[in-house]
Coordinates of C-alpha atoms and ligand atoms in Angstrom, one line a residue:
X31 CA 72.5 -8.1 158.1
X32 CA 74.2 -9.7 155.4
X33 CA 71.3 -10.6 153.6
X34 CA 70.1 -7.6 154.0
X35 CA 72.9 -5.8 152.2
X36 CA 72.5 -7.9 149.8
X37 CA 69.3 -7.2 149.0
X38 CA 69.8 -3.5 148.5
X39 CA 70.6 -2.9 145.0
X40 CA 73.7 -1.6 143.4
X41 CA 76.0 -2.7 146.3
X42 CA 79.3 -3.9 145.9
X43 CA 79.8 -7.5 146.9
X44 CA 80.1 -8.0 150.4
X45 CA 82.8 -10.2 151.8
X46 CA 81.1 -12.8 154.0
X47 CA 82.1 -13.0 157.8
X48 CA 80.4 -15.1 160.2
X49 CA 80.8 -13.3 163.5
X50 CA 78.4 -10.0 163.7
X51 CA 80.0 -6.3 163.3
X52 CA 83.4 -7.9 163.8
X53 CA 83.1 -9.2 160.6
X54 CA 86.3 -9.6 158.6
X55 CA 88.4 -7.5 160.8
X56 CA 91.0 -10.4 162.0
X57 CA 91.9 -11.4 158.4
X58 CA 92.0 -8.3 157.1
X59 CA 94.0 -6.6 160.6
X60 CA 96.4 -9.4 161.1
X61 CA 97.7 -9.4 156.8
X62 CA 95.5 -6.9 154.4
X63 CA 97.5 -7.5 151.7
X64 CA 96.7 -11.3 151.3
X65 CA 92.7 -10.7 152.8
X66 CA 92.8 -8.2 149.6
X67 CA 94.4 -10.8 147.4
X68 CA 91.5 -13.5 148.3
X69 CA 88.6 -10.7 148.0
X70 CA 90.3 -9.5 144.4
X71 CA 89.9 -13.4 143.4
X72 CA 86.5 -13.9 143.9
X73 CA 85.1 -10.5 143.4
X74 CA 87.5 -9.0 141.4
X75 CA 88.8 -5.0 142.1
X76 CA 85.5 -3.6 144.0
X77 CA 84.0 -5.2 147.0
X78 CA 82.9 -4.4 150.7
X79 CA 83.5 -5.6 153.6
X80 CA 82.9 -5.8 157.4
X81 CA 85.0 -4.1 159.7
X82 CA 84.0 -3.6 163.5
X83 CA 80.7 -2.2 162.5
X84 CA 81.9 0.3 159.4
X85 CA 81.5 -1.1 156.3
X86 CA 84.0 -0.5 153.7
X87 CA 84.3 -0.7 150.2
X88 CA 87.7 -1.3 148.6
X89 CA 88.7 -0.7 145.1
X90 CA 92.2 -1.8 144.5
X91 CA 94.2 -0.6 141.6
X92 CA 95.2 2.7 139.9
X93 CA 91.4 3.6 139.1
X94 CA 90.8 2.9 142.7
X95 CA 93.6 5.6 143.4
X96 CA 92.1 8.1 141.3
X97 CA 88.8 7.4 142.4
X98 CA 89.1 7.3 146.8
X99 CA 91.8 10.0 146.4
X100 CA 90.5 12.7 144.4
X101 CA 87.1 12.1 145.5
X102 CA 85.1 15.4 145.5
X103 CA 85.6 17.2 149.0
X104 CA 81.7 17.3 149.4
X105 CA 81.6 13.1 148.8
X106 CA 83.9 11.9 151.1
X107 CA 85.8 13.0 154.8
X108 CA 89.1 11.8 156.0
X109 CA 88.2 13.5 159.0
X110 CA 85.1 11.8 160.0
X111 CA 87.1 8.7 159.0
X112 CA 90.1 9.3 161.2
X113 CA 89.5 12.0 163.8
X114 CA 88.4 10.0 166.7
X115 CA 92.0 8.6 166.3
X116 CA 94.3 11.5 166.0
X117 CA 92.3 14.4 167.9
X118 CA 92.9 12.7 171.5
X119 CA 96.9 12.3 170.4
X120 CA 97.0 15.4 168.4
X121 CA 94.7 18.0 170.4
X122 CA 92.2 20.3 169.2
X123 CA 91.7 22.7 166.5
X124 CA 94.1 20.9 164.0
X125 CA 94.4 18.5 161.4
X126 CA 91.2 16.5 161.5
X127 CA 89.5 18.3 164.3
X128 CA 89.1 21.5 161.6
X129 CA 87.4 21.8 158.5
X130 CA 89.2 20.8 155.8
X131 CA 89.9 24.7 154.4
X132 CA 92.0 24.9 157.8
X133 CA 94.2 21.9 156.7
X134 CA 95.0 23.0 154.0
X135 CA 96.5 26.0 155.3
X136 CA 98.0 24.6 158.3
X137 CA 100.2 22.4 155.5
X138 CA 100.6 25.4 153.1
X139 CA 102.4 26.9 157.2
X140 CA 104.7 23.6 157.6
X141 CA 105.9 23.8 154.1
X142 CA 107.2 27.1 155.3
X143 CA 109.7 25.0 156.9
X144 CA 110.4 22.1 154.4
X145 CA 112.1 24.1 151.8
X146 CA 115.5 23.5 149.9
X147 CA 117.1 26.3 151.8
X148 CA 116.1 25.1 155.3
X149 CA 117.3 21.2 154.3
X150 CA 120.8 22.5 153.3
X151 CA 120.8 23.6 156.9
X152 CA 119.1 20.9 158.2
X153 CA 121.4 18.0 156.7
X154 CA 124.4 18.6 159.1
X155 CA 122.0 18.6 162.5
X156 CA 121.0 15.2 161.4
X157 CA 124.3 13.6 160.7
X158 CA 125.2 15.1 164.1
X159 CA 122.4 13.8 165.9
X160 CA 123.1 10.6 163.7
X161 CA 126.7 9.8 165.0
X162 CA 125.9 11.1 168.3
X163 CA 123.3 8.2 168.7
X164 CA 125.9 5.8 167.1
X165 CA 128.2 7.2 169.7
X166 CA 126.2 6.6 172.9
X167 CA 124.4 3.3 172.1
X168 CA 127.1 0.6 173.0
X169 CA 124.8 -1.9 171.2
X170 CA 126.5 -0.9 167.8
X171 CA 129.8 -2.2 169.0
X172 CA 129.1 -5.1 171.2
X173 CA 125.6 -6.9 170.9
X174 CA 123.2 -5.9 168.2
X175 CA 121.0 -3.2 167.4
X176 CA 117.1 -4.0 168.0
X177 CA 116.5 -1.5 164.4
X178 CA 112.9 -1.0 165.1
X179 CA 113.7 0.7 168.2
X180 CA 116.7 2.4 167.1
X181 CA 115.3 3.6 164.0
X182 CA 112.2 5.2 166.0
X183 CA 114.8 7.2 168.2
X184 CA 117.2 8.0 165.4
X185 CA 113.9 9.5 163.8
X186 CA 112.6 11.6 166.5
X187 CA 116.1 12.6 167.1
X188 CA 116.7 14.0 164.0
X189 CA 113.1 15.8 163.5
X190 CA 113.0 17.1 166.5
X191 CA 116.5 18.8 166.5
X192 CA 115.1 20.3 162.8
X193 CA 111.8 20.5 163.1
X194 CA 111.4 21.6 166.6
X195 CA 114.8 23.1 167.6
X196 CA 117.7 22.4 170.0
X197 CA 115.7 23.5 173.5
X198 CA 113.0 20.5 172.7
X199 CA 116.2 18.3 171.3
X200 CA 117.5 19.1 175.2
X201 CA 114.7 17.8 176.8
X202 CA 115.0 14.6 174.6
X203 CA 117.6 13.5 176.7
X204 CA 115.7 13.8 179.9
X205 CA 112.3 12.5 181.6
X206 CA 110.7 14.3 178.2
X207 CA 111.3 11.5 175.8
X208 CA 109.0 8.8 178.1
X209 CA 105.8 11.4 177.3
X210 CA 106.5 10.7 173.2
X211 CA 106.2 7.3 174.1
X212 CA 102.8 7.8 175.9
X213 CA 101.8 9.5 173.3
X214 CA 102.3 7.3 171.1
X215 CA 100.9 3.9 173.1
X216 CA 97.6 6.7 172.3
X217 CA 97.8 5.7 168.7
X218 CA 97.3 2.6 167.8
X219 CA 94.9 0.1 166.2
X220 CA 92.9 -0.2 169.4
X221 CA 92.4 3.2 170.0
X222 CA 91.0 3.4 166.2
X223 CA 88.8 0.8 167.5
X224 CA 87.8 2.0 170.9
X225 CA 88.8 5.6 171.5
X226 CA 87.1 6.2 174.4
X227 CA 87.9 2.9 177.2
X228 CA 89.0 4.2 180.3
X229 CA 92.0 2.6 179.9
X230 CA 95.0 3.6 181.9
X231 CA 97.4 4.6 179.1
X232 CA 94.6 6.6 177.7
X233 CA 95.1 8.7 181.4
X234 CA 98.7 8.5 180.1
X235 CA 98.9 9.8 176.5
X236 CA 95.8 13.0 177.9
X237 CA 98.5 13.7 180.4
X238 CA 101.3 13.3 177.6
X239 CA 99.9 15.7 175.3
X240 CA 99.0 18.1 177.7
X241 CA 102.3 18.3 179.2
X242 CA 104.1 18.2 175.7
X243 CA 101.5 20.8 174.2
X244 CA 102.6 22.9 177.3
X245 CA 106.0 22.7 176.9
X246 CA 106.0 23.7 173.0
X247 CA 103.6 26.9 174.1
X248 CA 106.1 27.9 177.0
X249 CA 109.1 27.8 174.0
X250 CA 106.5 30.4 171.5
X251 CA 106.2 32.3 174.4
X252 CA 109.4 32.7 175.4
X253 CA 110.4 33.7 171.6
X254 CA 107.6 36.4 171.5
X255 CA 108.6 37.5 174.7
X256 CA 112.6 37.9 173.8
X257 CA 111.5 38.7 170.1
X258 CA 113.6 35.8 168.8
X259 CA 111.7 34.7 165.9
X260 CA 114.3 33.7 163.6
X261 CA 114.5 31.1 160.2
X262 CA 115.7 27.6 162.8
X263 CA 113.1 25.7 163.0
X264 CA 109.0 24.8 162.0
X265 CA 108.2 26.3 165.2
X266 CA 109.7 29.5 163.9
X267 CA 108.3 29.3 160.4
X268 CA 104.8 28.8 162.2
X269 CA 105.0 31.6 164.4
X270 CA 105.5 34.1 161.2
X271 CA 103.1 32.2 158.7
X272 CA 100.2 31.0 160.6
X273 CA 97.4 33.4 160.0
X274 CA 94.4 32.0 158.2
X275 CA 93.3 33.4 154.7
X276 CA 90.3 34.9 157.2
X277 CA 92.6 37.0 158.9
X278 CA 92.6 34.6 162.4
X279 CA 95.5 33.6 163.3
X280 CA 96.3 30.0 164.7
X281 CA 96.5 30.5 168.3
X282 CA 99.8 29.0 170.6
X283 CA 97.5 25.8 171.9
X284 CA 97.0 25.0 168.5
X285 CA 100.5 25.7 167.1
X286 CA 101.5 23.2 169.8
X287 CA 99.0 20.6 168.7
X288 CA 100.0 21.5 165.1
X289 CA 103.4 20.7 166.2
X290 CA 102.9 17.2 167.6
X291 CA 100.4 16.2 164.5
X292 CA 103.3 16.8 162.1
X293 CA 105.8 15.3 164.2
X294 CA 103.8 12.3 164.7
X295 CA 102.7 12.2 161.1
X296 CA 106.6 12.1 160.1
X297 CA 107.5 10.0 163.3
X298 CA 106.4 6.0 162.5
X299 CA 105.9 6.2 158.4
X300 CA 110.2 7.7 158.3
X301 CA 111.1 5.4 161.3
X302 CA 109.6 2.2 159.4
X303 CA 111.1 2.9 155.8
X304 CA 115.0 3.0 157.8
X305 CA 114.4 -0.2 159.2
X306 CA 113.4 -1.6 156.3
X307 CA 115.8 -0.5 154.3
X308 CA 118.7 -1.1 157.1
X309 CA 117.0 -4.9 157.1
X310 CA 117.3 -5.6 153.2
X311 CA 121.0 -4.1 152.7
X312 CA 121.9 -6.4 155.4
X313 CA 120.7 -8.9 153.1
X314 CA 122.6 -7.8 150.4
X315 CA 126.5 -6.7 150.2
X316 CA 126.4 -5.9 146.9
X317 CA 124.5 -3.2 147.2
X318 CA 126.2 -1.8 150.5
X319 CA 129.5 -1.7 148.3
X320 CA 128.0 0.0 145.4
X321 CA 126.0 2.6 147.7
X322 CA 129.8 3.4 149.8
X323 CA 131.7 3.8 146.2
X324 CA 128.9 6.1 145.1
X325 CA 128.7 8.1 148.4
X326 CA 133.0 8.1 148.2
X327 CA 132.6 9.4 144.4
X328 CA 130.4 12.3 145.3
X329 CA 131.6 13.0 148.7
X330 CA 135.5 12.3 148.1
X331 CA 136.0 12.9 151.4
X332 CA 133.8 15.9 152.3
X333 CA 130.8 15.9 154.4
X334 CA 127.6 15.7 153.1
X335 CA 125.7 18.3 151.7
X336 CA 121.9 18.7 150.4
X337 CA 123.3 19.0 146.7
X338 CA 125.2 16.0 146.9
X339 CA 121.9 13.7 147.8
X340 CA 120.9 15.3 144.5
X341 CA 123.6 13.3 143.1
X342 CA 123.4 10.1 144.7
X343 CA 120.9 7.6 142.5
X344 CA 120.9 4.8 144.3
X345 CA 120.2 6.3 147.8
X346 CA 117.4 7.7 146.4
X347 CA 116.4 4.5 145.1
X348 CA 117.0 2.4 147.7
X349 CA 114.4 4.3 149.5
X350 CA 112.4 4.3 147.0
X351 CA 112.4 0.8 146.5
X352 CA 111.8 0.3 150.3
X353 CA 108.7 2.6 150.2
X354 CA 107.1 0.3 147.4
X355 CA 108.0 -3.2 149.2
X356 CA 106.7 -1.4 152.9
X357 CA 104.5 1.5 152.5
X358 CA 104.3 2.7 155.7
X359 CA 100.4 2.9 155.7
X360 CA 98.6 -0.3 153.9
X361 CA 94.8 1.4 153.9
X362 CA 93.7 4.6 153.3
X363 CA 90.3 5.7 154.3
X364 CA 87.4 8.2 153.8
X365 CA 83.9 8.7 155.5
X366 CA 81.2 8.9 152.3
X367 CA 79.5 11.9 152.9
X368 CA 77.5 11.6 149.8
X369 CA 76.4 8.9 148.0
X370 CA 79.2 8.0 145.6
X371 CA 78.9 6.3 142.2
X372 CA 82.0 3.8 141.8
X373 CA 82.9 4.6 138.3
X374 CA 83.3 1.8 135.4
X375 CA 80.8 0.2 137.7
X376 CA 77.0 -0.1 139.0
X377 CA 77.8 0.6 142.3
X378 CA 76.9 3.3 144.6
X379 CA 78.4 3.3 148.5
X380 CA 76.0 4.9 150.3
X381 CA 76.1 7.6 152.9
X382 CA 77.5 6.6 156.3
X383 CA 79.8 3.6 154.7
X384 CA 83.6 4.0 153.8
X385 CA 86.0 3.7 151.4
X386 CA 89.3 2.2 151.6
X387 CA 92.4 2.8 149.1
X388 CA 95.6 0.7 148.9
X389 CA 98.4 1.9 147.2
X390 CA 100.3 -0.5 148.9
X391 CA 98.7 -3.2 147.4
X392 CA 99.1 -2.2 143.7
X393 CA 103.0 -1.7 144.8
X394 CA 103.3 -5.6 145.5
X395 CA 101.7 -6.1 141.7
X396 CA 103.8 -7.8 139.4
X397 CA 101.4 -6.3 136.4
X398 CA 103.1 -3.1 137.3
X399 CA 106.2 -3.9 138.9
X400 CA 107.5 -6.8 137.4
X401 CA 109.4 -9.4 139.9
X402 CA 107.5 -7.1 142.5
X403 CA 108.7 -9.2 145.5
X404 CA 112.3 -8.5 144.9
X405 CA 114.2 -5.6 146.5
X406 CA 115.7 -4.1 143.3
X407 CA 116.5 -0.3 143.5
X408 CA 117.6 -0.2 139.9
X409 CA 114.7 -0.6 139.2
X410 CA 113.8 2.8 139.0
X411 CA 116.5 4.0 136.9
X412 CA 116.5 5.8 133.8
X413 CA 112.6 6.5 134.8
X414 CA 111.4 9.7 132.4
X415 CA 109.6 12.3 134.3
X416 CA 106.5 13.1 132.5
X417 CA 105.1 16.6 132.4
X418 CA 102.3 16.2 134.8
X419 CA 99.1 18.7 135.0
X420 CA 99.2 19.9 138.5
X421 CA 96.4 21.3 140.8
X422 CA 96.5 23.3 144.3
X423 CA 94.0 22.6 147.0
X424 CA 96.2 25.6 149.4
X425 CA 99.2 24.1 150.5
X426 CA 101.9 23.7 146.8
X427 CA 100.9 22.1 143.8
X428 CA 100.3 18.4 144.3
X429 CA 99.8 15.6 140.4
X430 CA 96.4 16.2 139.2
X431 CA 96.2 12.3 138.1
X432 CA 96.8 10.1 141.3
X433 CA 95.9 6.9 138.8
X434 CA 99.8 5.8 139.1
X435 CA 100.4 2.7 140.6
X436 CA 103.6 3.9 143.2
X437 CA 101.7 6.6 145.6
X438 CA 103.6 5.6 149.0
X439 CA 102.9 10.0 149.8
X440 CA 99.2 9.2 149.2
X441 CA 97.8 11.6 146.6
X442 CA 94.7 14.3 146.4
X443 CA 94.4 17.5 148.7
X444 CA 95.1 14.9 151.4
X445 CA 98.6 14.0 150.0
X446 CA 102.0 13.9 152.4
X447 CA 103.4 17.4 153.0
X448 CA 106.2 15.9 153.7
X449 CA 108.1 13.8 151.3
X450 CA 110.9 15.8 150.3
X451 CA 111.6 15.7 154.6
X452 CA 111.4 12.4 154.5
X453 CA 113.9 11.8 151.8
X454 CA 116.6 14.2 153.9
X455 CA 116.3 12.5 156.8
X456 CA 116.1 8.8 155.1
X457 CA 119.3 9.9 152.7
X458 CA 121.3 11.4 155.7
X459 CA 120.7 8.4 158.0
X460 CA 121.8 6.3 155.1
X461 CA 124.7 7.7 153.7
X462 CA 126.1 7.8 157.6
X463 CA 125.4 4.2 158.2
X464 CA 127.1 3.1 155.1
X465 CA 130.0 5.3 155.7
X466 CA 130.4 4.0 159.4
X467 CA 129.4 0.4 159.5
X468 CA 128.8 -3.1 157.3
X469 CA 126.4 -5.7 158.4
X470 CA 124.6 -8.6 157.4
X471 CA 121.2 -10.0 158.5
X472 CA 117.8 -11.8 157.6
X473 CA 114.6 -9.7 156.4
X474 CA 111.9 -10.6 158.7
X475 CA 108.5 -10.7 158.1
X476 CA 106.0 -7.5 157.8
X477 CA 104.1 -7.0 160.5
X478 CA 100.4 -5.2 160.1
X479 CA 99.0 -4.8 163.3
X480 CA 100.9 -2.1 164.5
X481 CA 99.9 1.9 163.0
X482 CA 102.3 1.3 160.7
X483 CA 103.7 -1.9 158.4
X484 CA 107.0 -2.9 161.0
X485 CA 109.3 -5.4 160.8
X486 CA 108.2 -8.4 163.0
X487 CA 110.3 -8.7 165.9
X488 CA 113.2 -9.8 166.7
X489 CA 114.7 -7.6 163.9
X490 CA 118.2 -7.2 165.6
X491 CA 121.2 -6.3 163.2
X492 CA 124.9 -6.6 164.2
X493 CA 126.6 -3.9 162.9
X494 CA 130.4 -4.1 162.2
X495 CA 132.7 -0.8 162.4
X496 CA 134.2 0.3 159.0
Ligands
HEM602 C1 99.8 12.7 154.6 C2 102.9 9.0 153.9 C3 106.4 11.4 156.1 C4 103.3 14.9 157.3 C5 100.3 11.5 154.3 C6 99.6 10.4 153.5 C7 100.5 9.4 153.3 C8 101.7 9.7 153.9 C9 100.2 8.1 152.5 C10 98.2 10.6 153.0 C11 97.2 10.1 154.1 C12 95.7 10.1 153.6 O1 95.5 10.4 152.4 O2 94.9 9.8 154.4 C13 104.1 9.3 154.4 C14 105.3 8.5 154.3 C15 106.3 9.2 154.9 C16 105.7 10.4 155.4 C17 105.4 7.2 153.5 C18 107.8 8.9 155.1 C19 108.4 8.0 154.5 C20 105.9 12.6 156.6 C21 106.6 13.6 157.3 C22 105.7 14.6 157.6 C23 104.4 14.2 157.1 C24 108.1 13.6 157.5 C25 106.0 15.9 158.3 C26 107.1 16.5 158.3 C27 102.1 14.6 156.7 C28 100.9 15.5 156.7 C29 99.9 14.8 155.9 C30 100.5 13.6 155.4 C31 100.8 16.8 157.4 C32 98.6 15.4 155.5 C33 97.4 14.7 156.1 C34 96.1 15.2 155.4 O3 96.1 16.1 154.6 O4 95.1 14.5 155.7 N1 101.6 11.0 154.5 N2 104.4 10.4 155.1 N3 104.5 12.9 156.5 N4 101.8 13.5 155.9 FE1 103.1 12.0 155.4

């Protein structure tokens, strides 16, 4: 088959593998970055490769941003790339199991909820939530903290309470929280590979989303029923905006799958960036102390407010920093739906092939970022915001140009909704473990062959009461 690719002109050289349609899928799935590194070597930016049957051509760098991520809508799919992953998790009629004018909208109805007036009201519910959950796990005063796992229940914590309200918060603390986690066994690697084994925990997570779907749709109802539509949550926010421009309306079942896409899209890429960054400050003091005096100068005392992250540089930066040394999602991909001319090239990726963007990889560049393997939030100080042309594809105005280099939210019509969330929840769960704790630790190593980039295990942290 190789040989056969090779024949066809106008390809982009093909990566050679030695076991059929498995192809280069253990060097690339167990560390991308370096399997990129290798490819960029001896083929330079553009090249293909094998991956359990799909081929898929990679073009790292900035032009490679611009080019997979503001592909032409008619060229390439992310749902044909994605939803045999997310639809059994997710449900149907949302996100990827829609066309593409749906998803638009469906984000223009979340960013109903992720406004500057709804975070000043969410900040406090988190920082509750936050020192509730330092409250009721004894590990963070005798033992240590496994972060990982912390940090994933310190996330769904917090969005849920926000994003979902304090009747779903409830049922957290019950039997409720063990369906997330069958959800979530649904979404991994292997079910990217093999969606449809009949393999128990798939039973599990159908069962899971059903159960949680069922659950959301009970809580719409009861608000229609009692007229209680108010300004708490997203599920409120949905229930007044989510009528399509065609005049149909979203209907409860897909609300509820709306609901667990979003929640799921937030869940591993937030939980990820506050280990990290809980891992590298326990590698460096220095920065814990400057990060409490600047938290003490703004706060003197008070509790924290949505203004006052405003104020607070190196928070910002520190996650900042932590989303270029770990973005959450190391590839990117679309379905070519068209066949697509790689520009300042002769190649064409044909029909039926993919293509795979890494903004990840560009991040780890020492052309762009120089000393790119250090943890340095200064870094990003005294950075100039340009005046950028914008463009809307239906949900806010996203950067027209998605050539930079730092593109941890993605870019395009595809690009994260939910970034200004993100950096809420990250700041608040920051700013409340510096002001309650000090610790020390090791950074481990990244781990790729999870959904998202983890720390490897054991990533335990002892924290130490202020
Ligand atoms: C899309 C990253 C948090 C909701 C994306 C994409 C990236 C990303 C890279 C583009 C995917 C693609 O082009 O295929 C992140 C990171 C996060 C984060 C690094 C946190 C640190 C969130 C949160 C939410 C969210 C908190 C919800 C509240 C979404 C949605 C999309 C998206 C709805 C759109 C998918 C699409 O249009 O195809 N995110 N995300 N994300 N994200 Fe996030």
């Amino acid at each position: 088959w190789q040989f056969l690719y090779s024949l066809k002109p106008n390809r982009a050289p093909l990566v050679t593998y030695y076991i059929p349609w498995v192809g280069s899928a253990v060097p690339y799935g167990m560390q991308p970055y370096a399997f990129f590194e290798n490819c960029q070597k001896k083929y330079g930016d553009v090249f293909a490769f094998m991956l359990l049957g799909r081929v898929m051509t990679v073009y790292l760098g900035p032009k490679g941003h611009e080019f997979i991520l503001n592909a032409k809508l008619n060229d390439v799919s992310a749902e044909d790339a994605y939803a045999h992953l997310t639809t059994p998790t997710f449900g149907e009629g949302v996100i990827y199991d829609c066309p593409n004018w749906k998803l638009m909208e469906q984000k223009k109805f979340c960013k109903a909820a992720l406004t500057r007036e709804n975070f000043i009201k969410y900040i406090p519910k988190i920082r509750e939530e936050v020192l509730k959950y330092f409250s009721t796990t004894p590990e963070f005063d005798e033992g240590s903290v496994d972060v990982p796992k912390s940090q994933a229940e310190m996330t769904i914590f917090t969005a849920s309470r926000v994003l979902l309200g304090d009747d779903i918060r409830r049922k957290l603390d019950t039997g409720f929280a063990q369906l997330y986690s069958d959800l979530d066994k649904g979404f991994t690697p292997i079910n990217f590979v093999f969606p449809n084994l009949p393999l128990p925990h798939y039973r599990k997570r159908d069962e899971a989303r059903e159960t949680v779907a069922s659950t959301y749709m009970s809580l719409i109802n009861k608000r229609r029923d009692e007229n209680d539509i108010q300004e708490r949550d997203l599920i409120d926010h949905l229930m007044r905006t989510s009528t399509y421009k065609d005049g149909t309306k979203m209907t409860d079942r897909e609300l509820a799958h709306l609901l667990i896409g979003v929640l799921m899209g937030g869940q591993h890429t937030s939980a990820s960036t506050s280990a990290w960054f809980l891992l590298h400050l326990g590698e460096r003091p220095d920065l814990q102390q400057e990060l409490a005096e600047e938290i003490e100068k703004v706060l003197q005392g008070r509790e924290l407010e949505y203004d006052d992250l405003q104020n607070m540089p190196l928070v910002n930066n520190i996650i900042k920093e932590t989303l270029r040394l770990h973005m959450p999602l190391h590839s990117i991909m679309r379905k070519v739906t068209n066949p697509l001319v790689v520009p300042n090239t002769k190649y064409v990726v044909p029909k039926g092939h993919y293509v795979l963007v890494t903004p990840g990889y560009a991040h780890l560049s020492n052309t762009y970022f120089p000393a790119a393997d250090q943890f340095d939030p200064h870094r990003w100080e005294d950075q100039q915001k340009g005046s950028e042309d914008s463009v809307d594809y239906g949900f806010g105005k996203v950067t027209k140009a998605v050539s930079s280099p730092y593109l941890p939210f993605g870019g395009g019509r595809h690009r994260c909704i939910g970034e200004q969330f993100a950096y809420v929840q990250l700041g608040t769960i920051l700013v409340t473990y510096i002001q309650n704790f000090t610790w020390k630790c090791k950074v481990p190593d990244p781990d790729f062959t999870s959904m998202v980039v983890l720390p490897t295990e054991p990533a335990d942290v002892k924290f130490v009461r202020k």
